[in-house]
C-alpha cells in the first residue's frame, strides 16, 4: 500500500474512524493517522515497522493471523511511556481485483489502562471509575459500612446515590437483611406518610387492608430515603420520633411497633441551607447527617466519560445487532465537553440513543441526541435563562418567573428551580398559584 497520495487521505480516515494504521501486504505499517500516533507513539508506527512490533496482538502470531486473514476482532497491547494500553483491533482488507493491496487496521476502544499514571480503573458495587476522588469515596464507604451510623449522601441527580446506599448495605453486617428504597420527592405528603410508616385497615378511604410501610419492611436491614430534603415539615417530626424511639405508629394505629433499621438518606441540596431557610428541622438533620458522603458530578470526573460510555455500549451490544468499535473524533469531543446535568444516568441514556439511531462500527456526532448539535448559548445567557437561587424557590414571584420562562411547562420549571416536579406542585399550592 503506497505511503503517499492525496493529502486528504489520513485526515479523512481519522474523521471517519479515528486511530487507523495502513498496512502493506508484507504486514508493515505504511502510514498512521495522528490519533494512532498519539496512542501508540510516533516511533512505534514509523513507515516500515512490522505490525507485530507496533501492536502486540493477543495470542501472538495466531492472533495476528486471525486479525488479518480471518477478519476477527482481537485485543492488542501497546506500551507507551508510563502506561500499557489494551484495545480492540479490527482489520479491513484493501483489494484491487484479485490483488491484495494491504489492510486498514482500526484501533478501537481501550479495554483498560494500567501503569504509573495513577488512572487504573476500579469497579465497586456497580460503580466504575478512574477518578481519584471516587476511589477515596469507595474507601470511606468501606469504613462506614462497618458501623451502624446514619449516612447522608450528597450528590446531583444521576450521580449514583442509590448505588452508594446499596454498597453500604451489601458490605455491612445487615447484608442478609432487606434493603428498601423510597423516593421522598415522588409522593404527596399523605401517601408518603403511609408508605413510610404503614397504615391500618380503614385509616383512610381506600385502606382496605393493613400495610406495613417501608420502615417495617426494612426491619433488620437498611432503608434508603432518597431526596430526604423534600419531606414536608409536618412529616419531619414524625420521622425524627421514629429515629429516636426506634418504633413506628402506623397511620390510623395507636400501638408503636419496634423497628431495627439503618438509615441511609440522600439529597441533591445542602440540608444546612434548608435548615437556615426554615424548610428542614435542624434536629432531624443532625440525626441523618452523622456521616456525610459527597458524590462528585460527572463533569468533575471527565476522565470517566468515554470509558463509561464504552461500557454502556458493551452492555447494549450483548443484546443488540450493532457493534460499535470506536467513537469518531467529533463524537469524542462532544461527549467530553458536554455539561452532563443528568450525570451518569444521562450518559447511559445518551449511549442508548446513539446505539439505536446510528449505524455501523463508528459512533459519529450525528448519532448523538439533538441537544448535542444545537448551538450553545453563552454562559451568561444560560445562567439568566435557567438559574434561580434555591432559597428563592418558596417566593411566589420566583415560581411565576420560572413558569413563565418554561412556557407553563411545570417539568421544565422544576428543572430550572432545581427541585422535583412534585415539590414544585406543593409550593405552587402553598402560595396559591393554580
XYZ file of C-alpha atoms in Angstrom:
434
model
C 0.000 0.000 0.000
C 1.608 3.321 -1.008
C 2.658 5.747 1.697
C 1.951 8.832 -0.378
C -1.192 10.056 -2.039
C -3.872 12.659 -1.578
C -3.217 14.930 1.424
C -6.855 14.284 2.323
C -6.290 10.552 2.895
C -5.168 10.463 6.528
C -7.406 13.353 7.714
C -10.362 11.646 6.032
C -9.526 8.313 7.674
C -9.202 9.980 11.082
C -12.507 11.820 10.667
C -14.240 8.561 9.774
C -12.529 6.066 12.039
C -10.068 7.843 14.346
C -6.950 5.803 15.148
C -6.018 3.936 11.926
C -2.915 2.178 10.611
C -2.338 1.478 6.924
C -0.507 -1.832 6.467
C 1.036 -3.214 3.257
C 0.880 -6.859 2.015
C 4.139 -7.610 3.894
C 2.366 -6.610 7.130
C 4.414 -3.432 7.546
C 2.999 -0.078 8.665
C 2.987 2.441 5.836
C 1.089 5.312 7.460
C -0.821 6.214 10.621
C -3.411 8.835 11.464
C -2.425 11.439 14.094
C -4.685 9.792 16.667
C -2.973 6.419 16.099
C 0.419 8.131 16.536
C -0.778 9.733 19.760
C -1.979 6.384 21.119
C 0.978 4.249 20.078
C 3.806 6.771 19.860
C 5.269 8.177 16.610
C 8.374 5.972 16.845
C 6.220 2.840 17.080
C 4.344 3.497 13.838
C 7.174 4.726 11.601
C 6.755 3.560 7.976
C 8.289 0.112 7.563
C 7.651 -1.012 11.160
C 6.259 -4.583 11.235
C 2.703 -4.601 12.518
C 3.693 -7.272 15.046
C 6.085 -4.724 16.619
C 3.664 -1.804 16.516
C 0.934 -3.892 18.159
C 1.408 -6.838 20.495
C -1.626 -8.852 19.404
C -3.052 -11.306 21.907
C -2.194 -14.944 21.078
C 0.876 -13.742 19.137
C 1.216 -14.996 15.550
C -2.077 -16.879 15.782
C -3.875 -13.707 16.848
C -2.248 -11.726 14.036
C -3.418 -14.333 11.542
C -6.931 -14.196 12.978
C -6.863 -10.397 12.629
C -5.539 -10.152 9.050
C -6.606 -13.418 7.425
C -9.908 -14.191 9.111
C -11.038 -10.619 9.871
C -11.645 -11.400 13.543
C -11.603 -8.628 16.129
C -8.790 -9.194 18.618
C -7.217 -7.445 21.570
C -3.796 -5.861 21.197
C -1.397 -4.301 23.676
C 0.941 -1.417 23.064
C 3.368 0.053 25.584
C 3.615 3.826 25.671
C 5.664 5.827 28.196
C 4.082 5.332 31.636
C 1.155 3.143 30.582
C 0.083 -0.096 28.958
C -2.882 0.220 26.603
C -5.108 -2.708 25.732
C -7.504 -2.057 22.859
C -9.840 -3.790 20.468
C -8.383 -4.047 16.954
C -10.047 -4.899 13.636
C -8.533 -5.120 10.133
C -10.317 -4.379 6.836
C -8.589 -5.839 3.742
C -7.951 -3.493 0.817
C -8.029 -5.258 -2.568
C -7.932 -4.299 -6.231
C -9.478 -7.117 -8.161
C -7.646 -10.264 -7.023
C -4.627 -8.304 -5.792
C -4.199 -7.662 -2.056
C -3.016 -4.077 -1.503
C -2.902 -4.315 2.274
C -5.147 -3.608 5.247
C -6.719 -0.745 7.106
C -6.228 -1.570 10.804
C -8.748 0.132 13.110
C -7.680 0.718 16.715
C -10.903 0.536 18.675
C -11.855 1.331 22.262
C -9.330 0.801 25.010
C -10.224 -2.155 27.173
C -8.091 -0.986 30.097
C -5.276 1.347 31.011
C -2.685 0.464 33.634
C 0.646 1.949 34.626
C 2.261 4.691 36.595
C -0.179 7.463 35.791
C -2.498 6.635 38.701
C -5.556 6.179 36.476
C -6.139 2.448 36.969
C -9.819 1.618 36.833
C -11.813 0.341 39.787
C -15.226 -1.277 39.944
C -17.034 -1.003 43.271
C -20.528 -2.475 43.741
C -21.839 -1.369 40.353
C -19.811 1.877 40.199
C -16.815 2.273 37.867
C -14.153 4.972 37.893
C -10.597 6.077 37.232
C -11.114 9.246 39.256
C -9.062 9.555 42.475
C -11.918 11.327 44.274
C -14.325 8.496 43.564
C -11.761 5.945 44.731
C -11.392 7.841 48.020
C -15.163 7.754 48.383
C -15.123 3.958 47.934
C -12.623 3.631 50.796
C -14.809 5.802 53.043
C -17.863 3.695 52.200
C -15.947 0.575 53.228
C -15.133 2.132 56.598
C -18.623 3.496 57.253
C -20.269 0.194 56.293
C -18.662 -1.446 59.338
C -20.638 0.863 61.643
C -24.329 1.481 62.354
C -24.049 5.259 61.828
C -26.668 7.083 59.783
C -25.292 8.302 56.455
C -26.302 11.278 54.312
C -25.224 11.024 50.656
C -24.970 14.346 48.819
C -24.842 14.481 45.033
C -26.592 15.695 41.915
C -29.307 13.664 40.260
C -27.878 10.719 38.345
C -24.529 10.504 40.171
C -25.301 7.124 41.773
C -26.551 7.907 45.285
C -28.637 4.724 45.444
C -25.632 2.667 44.307
C -23.693 4.067 47.279
C -26.580 3.132 49.577
C -26.630 -0.379 48.109
C -22.878 -0.692 48.646
C -23.204 0.417 52.283
C -25.817 -2.295 52.791
C -24.036 -5.026 50.829
C -20.809 -4.872 52.838
C -22.389 -4.218 56.239
C -23.421 -6.718 58.911
C -27.004 -6.096 57.744
C -26.370 -7.512 54.268
C -28.553 -10.562 54.972
C -31.455 -8.269 55.853
C -33.699 -6.378 53.419
C -32.737 -3.241 51.516
C -35.649 -0.862 50.886
C -35.596 2.417 48.951
C -38.175 5.173 48.658
C -38.068 8.473 46.746
C -39.465 11.037 49.160
C -39.979 13.598 46.363
C -42.190 11.340 44.261
C -45.205 11.106 46.608
C -47.674 13.614 48.077
C -47.466 14.024 51.886
C -50.474 11.863 52.772
C -49.267 8.928 50.696
C -45.636 9.378 51.781
C -46.590 9.026 55.447
C -48.415 5.775 54.713
C -45.545 4.450 52.588
C -43.012 5.184 55.316
C -44.884 4.186 58.457
C -47.639 1.925 57.133
C -51.359 2.148 57.879
C -54.127 0.084 59.390
C -57.268 -1.005 57.651
C -59.840 1.778 57.473
C -57.334 4.537 58.270
C -58.466 6.436 55.161
C -60.547 5.925 52.053
C -59.076 3.058 50.068
C -57.221 1.499 53.009
C -58.888 -1.915 52.625
C -56.108 -3.824 54.408
C -53.200 -3.246 56.761
C -49.939 -2.105 55.153
C -46.600 -2.436 56.993
C -44.738 0.524 55.389
C -41.074 0.742 54.404
C -39.704 1.002 57.938
C -41.194 -2.327 58.961
C -40.361 -3.938 55.602
C -36.714 -2.903 56.118
C -36.569 -4.318 59.659
C -33.142 -5.857 60.240
C -31.747 -4.173 57.129
C -31.270 -0.766 55.526
C -33.772 1.907 54.463
C -32.684 4.373 51.770
C -34.527 7.701 51.875
C -33.837 9.374 48.537
C -34.375 13.159 48.304
C -34.977 13.345 52.034
C -34.923 17.149 51.830
C -38.316 17.032 50.112
C -40.124 15.558 53.136
C -42.732 18.103 54.301
C -42.167 19.720 57.681
C -45.219 18.054 59.218
C -43.740 14.624 58.453
C -40.221 15.500 59.583
C -41.293 15.485 63.243
C -42.788 12.015 62.892
C -39.661 10.744 61.147
C -37.492 12.176 63.935
C -39.599 10.372 66.542
C -39.179 7.084 64.692
C -35.405 7.530 64.661
C -35.333 8.410 68.371
C -37.707 5.704 69.644
C -36.877 3.033 67.033
C -40.568 2.345 66.651
C -43.325 3.366 64.228
C -47.004 4.054 64.710
C -48.922 3.226 61.505
C -51.383 5.785 60.138
C -54.674 5.159 61.951
C -52.950 2.982 64.561
C -52.230 3.550 68.251
C -49.653 0.989 69.285
C -45.980 1.557 68.418
C -44.238 -1.217 66.508
C -40.474 -1.638 67.190
C -38.168 -1.491 64.158
C -34.440 -2.090 63.754
C -33.367 -0.170 60.655
C -30.231 1.608 59.487
C -30.978 4.865 57.666
C -29.108 5.997 54.578
C -30.509 9.288 53.260
C -29.699 11.249 50.118
C -30.281 14.757 48.836
C -29.121 16.953 45.970
C -29.269 20.154 48.087
C -27.370 21.157 51.253
C -29.590 20.385 54.255
C -27.896 23.151 56.253
C -29.230 25.696 53.775
C -32.682 24.137 54.035
C -32.465 24.417 57.837
C -31.470 28.098 57.588
C -34.430 28.710 55.276
C -36.805 27.054 57.755
C -37.678 24.180 55.447
C -35.925 21.409 57.370
C -35.630 20.606 61.051
C -32.142 21.027 62.482
C -32.596 18.154 64.948
C -33.572 15.793 62.123
C -30.620 16.951 60.021
C -28.201 16.069 62.841
C -29.828 12.643 63.167
C -29.431 11.923 59.445
C -26.096 13.652 58.815
C -23.881 11.654 61.171
C -21.562 10.688 58.298
C -21.876 12.881 55.174
C -20.650 11.473 51.845
C -20.216 13.654 48.766
C -20.551 12.195 45.258
C -18.759 14.158 42.509
C -20.660 15.066 39.352
C -19.661 13.522 36.022
C -18.220 16.840 34.809
C -15.827 16.679 37.805
C -14.547 13.273 36.652
C -14.170 13.810 32.907
C -11.600 11.026 32.619
C -14.510 8.638 33.238
C -16.814 9.889 30.461
C -15.513 7.952 27.451
C -14.684 4.727 29.358
C -18.162 4.728 30.936
C -19.715 5.387 27.525
C -17.777 2.399 26.174
C -19.004 0.188 28.998
C -22.616 1.173 28.349
C -22.174 0.380 24.649
C -20.721 -3.025 25.553
C -23.857 -3.767 27.579
C -26.099 -2.725 24.683
C -24.131 -4.834 22.196
C -24.819 -8.010 24.199
C -28.464 -7.979 23.106
C -28.352 -5.728 20.056
C -27.418 -6.066 16.386
C -24.841 -3.279 16.232
C -21.157 -3.472 17.167
C -19.625 -0.057 17.884
C -15.858 -0.265 17.706
C -14.971 3.350 18.341
C -16.076 6.982 18.606
C -15.327 9.479 15.869
C -13.124 12.419 16.950
C -16.138 14.741 16.731
C -18.251 12.485 18.937
C -15.402 12.177 21.454
C -15.114 15.972 21.652
C -18.869 16.472 22.132
C -19.080 13.812 24.831
C -16.076 15.128 26.735
C -17.159 18.785 26.572
C -20.844 18.234 27.428
C -22.051 19.597 30.779
C -23.854 16.358 31.795
C -26.526 17.860 34.090
C -28.027 14.365 34.390
C -24.610 12.830 35.146
C -24.036 9.067 34.693
C -27.749 8.367 34.196
C -27.835 10.886 31.333
C -24.703 9.349 29.796
C -26.292 5.901 29.818
C -29.416 7.251 28.082
C -27.330 9.145 25.503
C -25.418 5.974 24.650
C -28.633 4.012 24.222
C -29.989 6.730 21.911
C -26.771 6.787 19.858
C -26.677 2.990 19.650
C -30.245 2.821 18.331
C -30.059 5.791 15.955
C -26.627 5.215 14.417
C -25.353 2.522 12.106
C -22.013 0.879 11.513
C -18.913 0.366 13.658
C -18.227 4.066 14.336
C -20.335 6.251 16.632
C -20.487 9.680 14.970
C -21.574 13.048 16.338
C -24.736 12.780 14.206
C -25.736 9.721 16.276
C -25.942 11.788 19.475
C -29.216 13.376 20.667
C -30.301 16.711 19.106
C -29.117 18.830 22.051
C -25.509 17.935 21.203
C -25.784 19.607 17.808
C -27.736 22.667 18.975
C -25.735 25.891 19.313
C -24.876 26.547 22.946
C -25.861 29.937 24.370
C -23.120 31.980 26.034
C -22.644 31.201 29.746
C -24.206 34.477 30.914
C -27.333 33.853 28.835
C -27.592 30.315 30.179
C -27.427 31.499 33.772
C -30.116 34.105 33.169
C -32.389 31.640 31.419
C -32.375 28.802 33.924
C -30.774 29.846 37.230
C -32.986 30.617 40.217
C -31.412 30.611 43.707
C -32.571 27.636 45.763
C -33.534 29.840 48.716
C -35.993 31.739 46.490
C -37.989 28.686 45.430
C -40.683 29.464 48.017
C -41.078 33.014 46.714
C -44.289 33.327 44.607
C -42.575 35.716 42.198
C -39.694 33.284 41.635
C -42.177 30.480 40.962
C -44.131 32.628 38.490
C -40.888 33.663 36.761
C -39.767 30.069 36.348
C -43.177 29.059 34.961
C -43.103 31.958 32.523
C -39.603 31.085 31.313
C -40.669 27.469 30.877
C -43.760 28.462 28.881
C -46.020 26.939 31.527
C -44.232 23.571 31.421
C -44.005 22.518 35.083
C -41.393 19.825 34.469
C -39.077 22.385 32.846
C -39.842 24.972 35.549
C -38.941 22.445 38.252
C -35.648 21.739 36.475
C -34.861 25.458 36.374
C -35.543 25.773 40.083
C -33.513 22.682 40.942
C -36.435 20.906 42.595
C -38.639 17.947 41.714
C -41.958 18.345 39.902
C -43.837 17.133 42.981
C -42.077 19.724 45.153
C -42.939 22.436 42.625
C -46.565 21.331 42.763
C -46.544 21.570 46.576
C -45.014 25.050 46.567
C -47.399 26.328 43.917
C -50.259 25.027 46.061
C -48.811 26.604 49.221
C -48.609 30.080 47.649
C -51.956 29.774 45.905
C -50.785 29.585 42.281
C -53.121 27.376 40.283
